[in-house]
CSV table of C-alpha atoms in Angstrom, one decimal:
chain,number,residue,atom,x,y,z
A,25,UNK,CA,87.2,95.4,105.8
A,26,UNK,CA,88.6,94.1,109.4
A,27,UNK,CA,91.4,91.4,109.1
A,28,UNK,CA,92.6,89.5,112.3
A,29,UNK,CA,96.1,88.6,112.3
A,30,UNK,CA,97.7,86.1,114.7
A,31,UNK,CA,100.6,84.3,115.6
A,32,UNK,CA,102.7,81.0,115.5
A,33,UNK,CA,100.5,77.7,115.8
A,34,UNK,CA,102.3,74.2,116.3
A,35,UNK,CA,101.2,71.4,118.0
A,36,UNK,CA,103.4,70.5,120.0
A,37,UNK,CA,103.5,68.8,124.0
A,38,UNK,CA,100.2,68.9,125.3
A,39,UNK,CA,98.0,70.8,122.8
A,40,UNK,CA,98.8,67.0,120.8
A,41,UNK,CA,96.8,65.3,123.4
A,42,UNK,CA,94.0,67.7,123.2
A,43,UNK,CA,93.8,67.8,119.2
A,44,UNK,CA,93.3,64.4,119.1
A,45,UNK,CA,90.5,64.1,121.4
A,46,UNK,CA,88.7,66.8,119.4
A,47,UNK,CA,88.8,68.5,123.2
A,48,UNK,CA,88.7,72.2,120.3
A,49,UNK,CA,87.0,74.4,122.7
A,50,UNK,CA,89.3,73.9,125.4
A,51,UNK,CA,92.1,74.8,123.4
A,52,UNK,CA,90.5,78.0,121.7
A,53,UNK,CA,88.4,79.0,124.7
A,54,UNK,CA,86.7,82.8,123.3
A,55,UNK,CA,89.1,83.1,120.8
A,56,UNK,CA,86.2,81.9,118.2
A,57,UNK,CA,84.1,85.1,118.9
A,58,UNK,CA,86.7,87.3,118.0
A,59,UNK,CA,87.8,85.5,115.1
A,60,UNK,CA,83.6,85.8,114.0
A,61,UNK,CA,83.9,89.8,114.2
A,62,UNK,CA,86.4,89.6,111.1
A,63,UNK,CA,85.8,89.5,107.4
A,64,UNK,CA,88.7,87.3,107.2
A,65,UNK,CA,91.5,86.0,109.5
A,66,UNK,CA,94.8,84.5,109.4
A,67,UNK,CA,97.4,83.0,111.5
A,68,UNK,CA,101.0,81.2,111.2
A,69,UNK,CA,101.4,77.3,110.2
A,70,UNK,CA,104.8,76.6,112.3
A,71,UNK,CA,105.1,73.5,111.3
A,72,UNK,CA,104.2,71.0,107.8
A,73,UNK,CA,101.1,67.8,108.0
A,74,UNK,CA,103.5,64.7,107.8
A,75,UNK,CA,100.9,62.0,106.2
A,76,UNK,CA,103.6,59.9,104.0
A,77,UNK,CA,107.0,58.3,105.1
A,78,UNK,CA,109.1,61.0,105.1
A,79,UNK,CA,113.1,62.0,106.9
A,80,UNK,CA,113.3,64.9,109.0
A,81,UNK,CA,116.0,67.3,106.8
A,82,UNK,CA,119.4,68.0,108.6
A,83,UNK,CA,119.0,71.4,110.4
A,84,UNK,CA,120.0,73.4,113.5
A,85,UNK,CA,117.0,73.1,116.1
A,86,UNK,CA,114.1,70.8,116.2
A,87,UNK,CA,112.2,69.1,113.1
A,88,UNK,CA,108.5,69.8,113.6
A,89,UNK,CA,105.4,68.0,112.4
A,90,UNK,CA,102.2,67.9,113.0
A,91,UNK,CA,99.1,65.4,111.3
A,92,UNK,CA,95.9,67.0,109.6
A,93,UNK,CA,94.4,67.2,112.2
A,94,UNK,CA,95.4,70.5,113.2
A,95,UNK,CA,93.6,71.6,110.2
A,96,UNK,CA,90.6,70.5,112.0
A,97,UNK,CA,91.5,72.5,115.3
A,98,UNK,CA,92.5,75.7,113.0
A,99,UNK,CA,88.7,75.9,111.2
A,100,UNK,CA,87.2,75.5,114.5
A,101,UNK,CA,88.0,78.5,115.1
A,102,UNK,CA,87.1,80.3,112.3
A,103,UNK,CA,90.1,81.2,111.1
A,104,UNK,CA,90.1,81.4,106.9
A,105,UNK,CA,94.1,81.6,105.8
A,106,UNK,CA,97.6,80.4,107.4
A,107,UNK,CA,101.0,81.7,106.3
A,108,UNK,CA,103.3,79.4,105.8
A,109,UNK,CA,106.8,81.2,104.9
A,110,UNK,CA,108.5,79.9,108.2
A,111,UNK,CA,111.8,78.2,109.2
A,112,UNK,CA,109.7,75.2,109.4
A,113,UNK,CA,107.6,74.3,106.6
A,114,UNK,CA,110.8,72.6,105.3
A,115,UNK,CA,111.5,70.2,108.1
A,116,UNK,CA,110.1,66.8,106.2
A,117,UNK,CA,111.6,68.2,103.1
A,118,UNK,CA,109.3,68.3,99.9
A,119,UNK,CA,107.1,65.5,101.3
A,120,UNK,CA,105.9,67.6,103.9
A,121,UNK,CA,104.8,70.6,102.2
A,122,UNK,CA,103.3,68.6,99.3
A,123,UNK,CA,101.3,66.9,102.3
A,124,UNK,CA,101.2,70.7,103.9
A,125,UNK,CA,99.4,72.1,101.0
A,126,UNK,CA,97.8,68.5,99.9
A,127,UNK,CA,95.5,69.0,103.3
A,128,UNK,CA,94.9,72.6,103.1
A,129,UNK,CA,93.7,72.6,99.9
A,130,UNK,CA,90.8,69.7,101.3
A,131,UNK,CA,90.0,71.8,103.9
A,132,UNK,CA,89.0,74.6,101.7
A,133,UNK,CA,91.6,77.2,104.0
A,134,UNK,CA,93.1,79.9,102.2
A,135,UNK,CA,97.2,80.2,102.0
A,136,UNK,CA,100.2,82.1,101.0
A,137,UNK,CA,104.2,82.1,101.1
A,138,UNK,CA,104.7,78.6,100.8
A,139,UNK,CA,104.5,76.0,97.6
A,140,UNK,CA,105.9,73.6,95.2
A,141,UNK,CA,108.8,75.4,94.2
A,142,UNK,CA,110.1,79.1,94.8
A,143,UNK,CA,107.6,80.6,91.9
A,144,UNK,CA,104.6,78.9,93.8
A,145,UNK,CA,105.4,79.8,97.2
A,146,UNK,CA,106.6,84.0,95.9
A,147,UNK,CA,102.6,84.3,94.8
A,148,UNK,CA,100.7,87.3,96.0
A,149,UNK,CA,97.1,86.2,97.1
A,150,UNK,CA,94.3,88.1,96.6
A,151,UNK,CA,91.2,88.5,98.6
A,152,UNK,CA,87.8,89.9,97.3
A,153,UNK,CA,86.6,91.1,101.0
A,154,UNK,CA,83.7,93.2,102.0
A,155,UNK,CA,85.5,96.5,101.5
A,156,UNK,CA,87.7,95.7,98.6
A,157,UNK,CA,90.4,93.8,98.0
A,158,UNK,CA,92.9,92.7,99.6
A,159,UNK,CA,96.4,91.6,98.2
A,160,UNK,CA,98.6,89.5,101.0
A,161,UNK,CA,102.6,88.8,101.2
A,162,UNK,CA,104.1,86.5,102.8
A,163,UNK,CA,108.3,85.6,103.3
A,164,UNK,CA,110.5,84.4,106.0
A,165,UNK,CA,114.0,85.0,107.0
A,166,UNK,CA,116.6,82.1,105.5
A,167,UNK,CA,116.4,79.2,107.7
A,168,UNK,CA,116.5,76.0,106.3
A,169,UNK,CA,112.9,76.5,104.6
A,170,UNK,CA,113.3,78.1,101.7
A,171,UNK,CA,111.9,77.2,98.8
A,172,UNK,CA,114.5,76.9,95.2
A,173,UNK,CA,113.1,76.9,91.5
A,174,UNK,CA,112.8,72.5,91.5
A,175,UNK,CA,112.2,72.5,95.3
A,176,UNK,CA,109.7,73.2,97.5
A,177,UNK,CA,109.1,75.8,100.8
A,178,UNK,CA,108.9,79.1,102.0
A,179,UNK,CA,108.9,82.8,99.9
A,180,UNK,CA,112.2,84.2,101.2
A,181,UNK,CA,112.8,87.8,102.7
A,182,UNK,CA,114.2,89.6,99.5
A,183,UNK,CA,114.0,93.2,99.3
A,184,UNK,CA,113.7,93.2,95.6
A,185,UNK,CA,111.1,90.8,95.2
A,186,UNK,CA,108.8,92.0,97.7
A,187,UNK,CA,109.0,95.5,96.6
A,188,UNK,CA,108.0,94.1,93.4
A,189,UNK,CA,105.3,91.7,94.8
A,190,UNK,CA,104.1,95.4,96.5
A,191,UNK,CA,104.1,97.1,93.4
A,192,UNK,CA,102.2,94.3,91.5
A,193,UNK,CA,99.5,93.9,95.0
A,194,UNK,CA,98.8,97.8,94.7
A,195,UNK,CA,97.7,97.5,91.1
A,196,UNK,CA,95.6,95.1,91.5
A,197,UNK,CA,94.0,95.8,94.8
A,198,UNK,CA,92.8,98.3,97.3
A,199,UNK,CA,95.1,97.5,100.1
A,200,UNK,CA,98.2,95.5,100.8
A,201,UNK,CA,99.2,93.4,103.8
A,202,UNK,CA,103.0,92.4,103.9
A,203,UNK,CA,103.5,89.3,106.9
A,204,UNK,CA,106.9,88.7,107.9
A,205,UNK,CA,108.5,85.6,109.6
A,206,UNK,CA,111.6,86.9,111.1
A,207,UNK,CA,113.7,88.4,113.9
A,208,UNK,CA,116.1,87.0,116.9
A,209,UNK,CA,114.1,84.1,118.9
A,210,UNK,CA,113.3,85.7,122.8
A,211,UNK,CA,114.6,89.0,122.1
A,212,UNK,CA,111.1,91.4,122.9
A,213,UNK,CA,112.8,94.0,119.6
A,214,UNK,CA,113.3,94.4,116.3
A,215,UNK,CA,116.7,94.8,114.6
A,216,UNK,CA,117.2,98.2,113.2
A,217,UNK,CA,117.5,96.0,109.4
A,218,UNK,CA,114.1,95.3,110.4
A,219,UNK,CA,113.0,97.9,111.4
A,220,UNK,CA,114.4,99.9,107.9
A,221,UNK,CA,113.0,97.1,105.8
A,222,UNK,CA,109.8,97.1,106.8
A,223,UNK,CA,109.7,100.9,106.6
A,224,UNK,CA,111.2,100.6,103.6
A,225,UNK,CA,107.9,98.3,102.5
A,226,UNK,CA,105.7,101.2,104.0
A,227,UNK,CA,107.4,103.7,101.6
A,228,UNK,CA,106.8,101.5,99.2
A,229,UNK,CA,102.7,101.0,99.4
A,230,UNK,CA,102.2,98.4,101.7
A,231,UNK,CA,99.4,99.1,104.0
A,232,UNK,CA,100.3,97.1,107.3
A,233,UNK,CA,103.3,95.1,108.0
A,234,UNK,CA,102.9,92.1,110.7
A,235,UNK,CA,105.9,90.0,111.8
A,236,UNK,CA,106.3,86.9,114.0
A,237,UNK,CA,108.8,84.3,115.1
A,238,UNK,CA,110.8,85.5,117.9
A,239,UNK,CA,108.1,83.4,120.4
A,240,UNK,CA,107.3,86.5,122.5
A,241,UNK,CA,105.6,89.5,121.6
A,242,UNK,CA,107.3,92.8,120.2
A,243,UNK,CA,106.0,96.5,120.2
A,244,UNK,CA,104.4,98.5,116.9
A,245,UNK,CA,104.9,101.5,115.4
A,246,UNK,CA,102.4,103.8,113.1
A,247,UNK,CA,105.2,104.8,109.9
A,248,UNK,CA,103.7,107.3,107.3
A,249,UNK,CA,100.3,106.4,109.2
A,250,UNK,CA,100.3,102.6,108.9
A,251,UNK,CA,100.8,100.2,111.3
A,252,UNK,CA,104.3,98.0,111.8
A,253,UNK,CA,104.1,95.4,114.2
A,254,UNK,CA,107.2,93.5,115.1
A,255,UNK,CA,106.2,90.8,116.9
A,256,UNK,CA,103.0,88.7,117.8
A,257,UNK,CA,104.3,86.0,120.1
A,258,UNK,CA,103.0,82.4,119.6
A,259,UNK,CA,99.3,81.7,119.3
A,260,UNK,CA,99.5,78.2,120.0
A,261,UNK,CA,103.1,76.9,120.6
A,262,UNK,CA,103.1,74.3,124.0
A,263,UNK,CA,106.8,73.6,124.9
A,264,UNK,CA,107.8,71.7,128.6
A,265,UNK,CA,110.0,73.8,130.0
A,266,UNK,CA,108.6,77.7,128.6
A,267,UNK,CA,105.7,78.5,130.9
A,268,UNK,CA,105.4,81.9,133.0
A,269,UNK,CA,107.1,83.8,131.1
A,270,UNK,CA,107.3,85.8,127.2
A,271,UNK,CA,106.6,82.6,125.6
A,272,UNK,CA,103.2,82.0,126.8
A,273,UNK,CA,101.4,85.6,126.3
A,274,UNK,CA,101.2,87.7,123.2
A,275,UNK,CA,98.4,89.4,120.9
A,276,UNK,CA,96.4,89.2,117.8
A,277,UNK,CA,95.9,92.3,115.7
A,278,UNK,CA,92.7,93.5,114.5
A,279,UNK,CA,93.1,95.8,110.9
A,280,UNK,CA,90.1,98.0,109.6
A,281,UNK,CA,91.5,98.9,105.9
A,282,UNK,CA,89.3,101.8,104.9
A,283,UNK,CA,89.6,103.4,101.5
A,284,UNK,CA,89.0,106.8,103.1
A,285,UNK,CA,91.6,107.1,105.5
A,286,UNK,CA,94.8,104.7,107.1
A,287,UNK,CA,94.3,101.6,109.0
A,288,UNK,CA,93.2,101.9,112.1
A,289,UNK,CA,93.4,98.5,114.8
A,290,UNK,CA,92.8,97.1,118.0
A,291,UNK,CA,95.2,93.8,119.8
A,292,UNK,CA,93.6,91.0,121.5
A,293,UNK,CA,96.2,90.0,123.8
A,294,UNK,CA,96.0,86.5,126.0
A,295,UNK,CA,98.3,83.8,127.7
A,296,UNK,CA,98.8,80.4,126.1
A,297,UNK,CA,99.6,77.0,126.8
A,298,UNK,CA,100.8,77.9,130.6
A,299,UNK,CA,99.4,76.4,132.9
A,300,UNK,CA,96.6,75.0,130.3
A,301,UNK,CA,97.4,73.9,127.2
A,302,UNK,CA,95.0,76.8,125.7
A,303,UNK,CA,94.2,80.1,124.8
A,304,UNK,CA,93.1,82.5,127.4
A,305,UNK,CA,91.9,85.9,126.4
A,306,UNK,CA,93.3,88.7,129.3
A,307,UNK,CA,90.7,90.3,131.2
A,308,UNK,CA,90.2,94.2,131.8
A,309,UNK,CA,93.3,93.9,134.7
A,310,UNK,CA,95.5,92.1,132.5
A,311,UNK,CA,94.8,93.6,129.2
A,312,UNK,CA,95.7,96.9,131.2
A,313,UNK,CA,99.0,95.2,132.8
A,314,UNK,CA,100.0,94.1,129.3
A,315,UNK,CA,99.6,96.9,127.2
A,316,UNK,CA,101.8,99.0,129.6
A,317,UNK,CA,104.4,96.4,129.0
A,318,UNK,CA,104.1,96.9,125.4
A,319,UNK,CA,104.1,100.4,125.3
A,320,UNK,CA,107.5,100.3,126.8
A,321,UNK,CA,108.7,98.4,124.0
A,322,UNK,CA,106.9,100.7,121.4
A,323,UNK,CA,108.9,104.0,123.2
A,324,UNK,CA,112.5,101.9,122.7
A,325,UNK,CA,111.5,101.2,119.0
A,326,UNK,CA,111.2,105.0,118.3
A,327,UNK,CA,114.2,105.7,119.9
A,328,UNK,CA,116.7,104.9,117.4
A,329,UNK,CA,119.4,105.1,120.5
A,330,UNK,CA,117.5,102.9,122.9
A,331,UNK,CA,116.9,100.1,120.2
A,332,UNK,CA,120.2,100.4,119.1
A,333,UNK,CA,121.4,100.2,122.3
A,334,UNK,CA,119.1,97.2,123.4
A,335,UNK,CA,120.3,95.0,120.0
A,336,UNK,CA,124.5,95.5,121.5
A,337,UNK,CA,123.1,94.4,124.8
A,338,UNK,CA,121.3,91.4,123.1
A,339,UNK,CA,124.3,90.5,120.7
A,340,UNK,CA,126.6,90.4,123.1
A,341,UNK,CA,124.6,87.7,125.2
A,342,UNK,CA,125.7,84.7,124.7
A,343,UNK,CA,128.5,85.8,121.9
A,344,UNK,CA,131.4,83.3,123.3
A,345,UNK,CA,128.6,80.5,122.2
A,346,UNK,CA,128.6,82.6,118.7
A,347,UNK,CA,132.1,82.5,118.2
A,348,UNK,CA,132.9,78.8,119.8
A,349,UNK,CA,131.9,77.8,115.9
A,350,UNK,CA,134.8,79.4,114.7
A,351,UNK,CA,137.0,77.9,117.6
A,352,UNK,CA,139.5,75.0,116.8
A,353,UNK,CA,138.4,73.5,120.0
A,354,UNK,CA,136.9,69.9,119.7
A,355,UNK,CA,135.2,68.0,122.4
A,356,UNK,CA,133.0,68.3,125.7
A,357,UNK,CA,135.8,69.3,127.9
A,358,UNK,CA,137.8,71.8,125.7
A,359,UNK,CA,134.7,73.3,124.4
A,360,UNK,CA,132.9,73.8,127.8
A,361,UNK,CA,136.5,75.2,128.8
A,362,UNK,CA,136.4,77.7,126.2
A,363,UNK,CA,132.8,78.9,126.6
A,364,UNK,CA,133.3,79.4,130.2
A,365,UNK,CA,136.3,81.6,129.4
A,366,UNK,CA,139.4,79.7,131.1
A,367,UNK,CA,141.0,79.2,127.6
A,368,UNK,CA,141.4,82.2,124.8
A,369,UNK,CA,140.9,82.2,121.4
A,370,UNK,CA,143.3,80.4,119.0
A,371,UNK,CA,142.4,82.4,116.3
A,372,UNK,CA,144.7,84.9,115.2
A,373,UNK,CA,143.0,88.7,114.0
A,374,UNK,CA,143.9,88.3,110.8
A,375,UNK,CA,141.6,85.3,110.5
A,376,UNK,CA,138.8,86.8,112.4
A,377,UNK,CA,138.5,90.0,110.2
A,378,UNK,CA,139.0,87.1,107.2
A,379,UNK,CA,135.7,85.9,108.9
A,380,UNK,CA,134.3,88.8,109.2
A,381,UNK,CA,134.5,90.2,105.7
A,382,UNK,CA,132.9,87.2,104.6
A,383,UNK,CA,129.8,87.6,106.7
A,384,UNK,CA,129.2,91.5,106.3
A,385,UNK,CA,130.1,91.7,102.8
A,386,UNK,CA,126.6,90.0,100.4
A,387,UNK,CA,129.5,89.0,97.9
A,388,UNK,CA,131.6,87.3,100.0
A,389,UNK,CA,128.7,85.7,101.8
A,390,UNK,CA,127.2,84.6,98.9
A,391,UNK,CA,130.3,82.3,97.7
A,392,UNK,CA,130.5,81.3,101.8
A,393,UNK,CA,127.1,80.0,101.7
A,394,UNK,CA,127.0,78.3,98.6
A,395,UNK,CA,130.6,76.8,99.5
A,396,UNK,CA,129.7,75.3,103.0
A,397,UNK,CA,126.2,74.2,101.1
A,398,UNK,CA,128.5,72.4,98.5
A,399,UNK,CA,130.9,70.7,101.0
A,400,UNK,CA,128.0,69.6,103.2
């Protein structure tokens, strides 16, 4: 069976315009014929349908929405499945996914990692493909989304119950696909956590492991001869202000599960909503261009050194905006002071390693979380 994967779609700037003048095969350009080559296809919902009244939930970063008809825009081009375990399915609350799944469910599309409540959106869904069948997981890092037992949203990223969700897929089909929404937003690598955990899903018996989020592609490895990818870049994401550069180009993935032998694939890479709001395939010149780019990320992910390296580089960027949370400094002026490093830290060390146990340590964090949930 051959499986397309692809990345975040959101309608957003001036892919909206073009939705709602049914102006589809602008936006999707040849992406259609590639799509038709598959036995099934999916991609990522990034944001919920908004039908009924509903208030955007209190969150860091922007509340997205979208109406049904990007529903319309998705089946025109073929596509049979969307994922929705995101940081966004959440936005409008439970009255957005109930609308979410309200509208997919019309449309007759196929989806996984998101529901009702936390039991809903944790199901494995299965797939009776030519080839087999095929069991897909899907879960998201923890960012404002996730689903509870009485509320609704995304699966979570939780080691235990995806191992489990692995274990149950492999008994009851012939391959498993794990899709992951996670990672550090315009950073081009994995973390070395995610890098382990989705080995660590490889080792044990998922087939192919796909992530996406960061809005710009990532490299791939082949672990115990199956594919990880750890990155996709957006599919359809238009945002004023992100053109000519890693947001607007990325790749889908093309996955032949053979009971015979391991997966085998091919990536479709393109450029989105630059200077067109649309989906432009990359000719022989720039497929070549871009796949030497990505190989230079695929070397630094198997060198454990070089990636390791690379993620100090990236944590350090921007690390005084980090820490400014945990400054007593209030206002435009003493704040902007302190970022640009005219006034030092107030904190003493003792409070800082204080801090610091409670992030690192899952015990402490746990009770930090749920006390900072309480007092909001």
């Amino acid at each position: 069976m051959k499986v397309l994967v692809a990345g975040d779609l959101c309608p957003h700037g001036r892919s909206i315009f073009m939705i709602e003048e049914n102006r589809y095969t602008e936006i999707w350009n040849e992406v259609p014929n590639v799509v038709d080559n598959h036995d099934y296809s999916i991609l990522n919902f990034e944001c919920p349908i908004v039908e009924h009244e509903a208030k955007p939930i209190e969150k860091c970063g922007p509340n997205l929405k979208c109406t049904p008809k990007a529903v319309d825009v998705i089946k025109y081009a073929g596509f049979n499945c969307v994922t929705l375990a995101n940081n966004h399915l959440y936005d409008y609350g439970d009255t957005g996914v109930q609308d979410t799944i309200k509208a997919l469910g019309k449309s007759g599309l196929d989806y996984v990692g998101g529901g009702f409540d936390l039991q809903m959106a944790s199901k494995v869904l299965y797939k009776e493909l030519n080839g087999g069948t095929l069991g897909i997981i899907n879960c998201c890092e923890h960012e404002f989304s996730i689903a509870t037992k009485t509320t609704g949203g995304a699966n979570p990223l939780n080691v235990v119950n995806q191992v489990h969700a692995i274990k149950e897929a492999k008994s009851k089909a012939d391959f498993v696909l794990v899709i992951v929404h996670g990672g550090a937003e315009h950073f081009q690598l994995p973390s070395p956590r995610m890098k382990e955990t989705y080995q660590f899903f490889i080792e044990m018996g998922a087939d192919a492991v796909i992530n996406h989020h960061q809005h710009c592609y990532s490299g791939y490895e082949i672990f115990q001869g199956k594919p990880i990818f750890y990155g996709l870049g957006n599919l359809m994401f238009d945002w004023e202000g992100r053109r000519g550069g890693i947001w607007n180009e990325g790749f889908m993935v093309s996955i032949e599960f053979k009971k015979t032998h391991n997966p085998s694939f091919n990536i479709y890479p393109y450029t989105q909503c630059d200077k067109t709001p649309s989906i432009v395939l990359h000719n022989d010149t720039a497929r070549a261009n871009f796949e030497k780019r990505l190989q230079e990320l695929c070397d630094i992910i198997l060198d454990e050194k070089k990636l390791l390296s690379e993620n100090e580089k990236w944590m350090q960027k921007g690390s005084r905006y980090y820490l400014s949370i945990f400054q007593p400094y209030r206002g435009k002026i003493m704040n902007t002071l302190y970022m640009r490093g005219i006034l030092n830290s107030l904190v003493p060390n003792i409070i800082k390693n204080r801090i610091r146990d409670y992030i690192e340590c899952e015990s402490h964090r746990d009770k930090l979380l749920y006390l900072i949930k309480n007092e909001l």
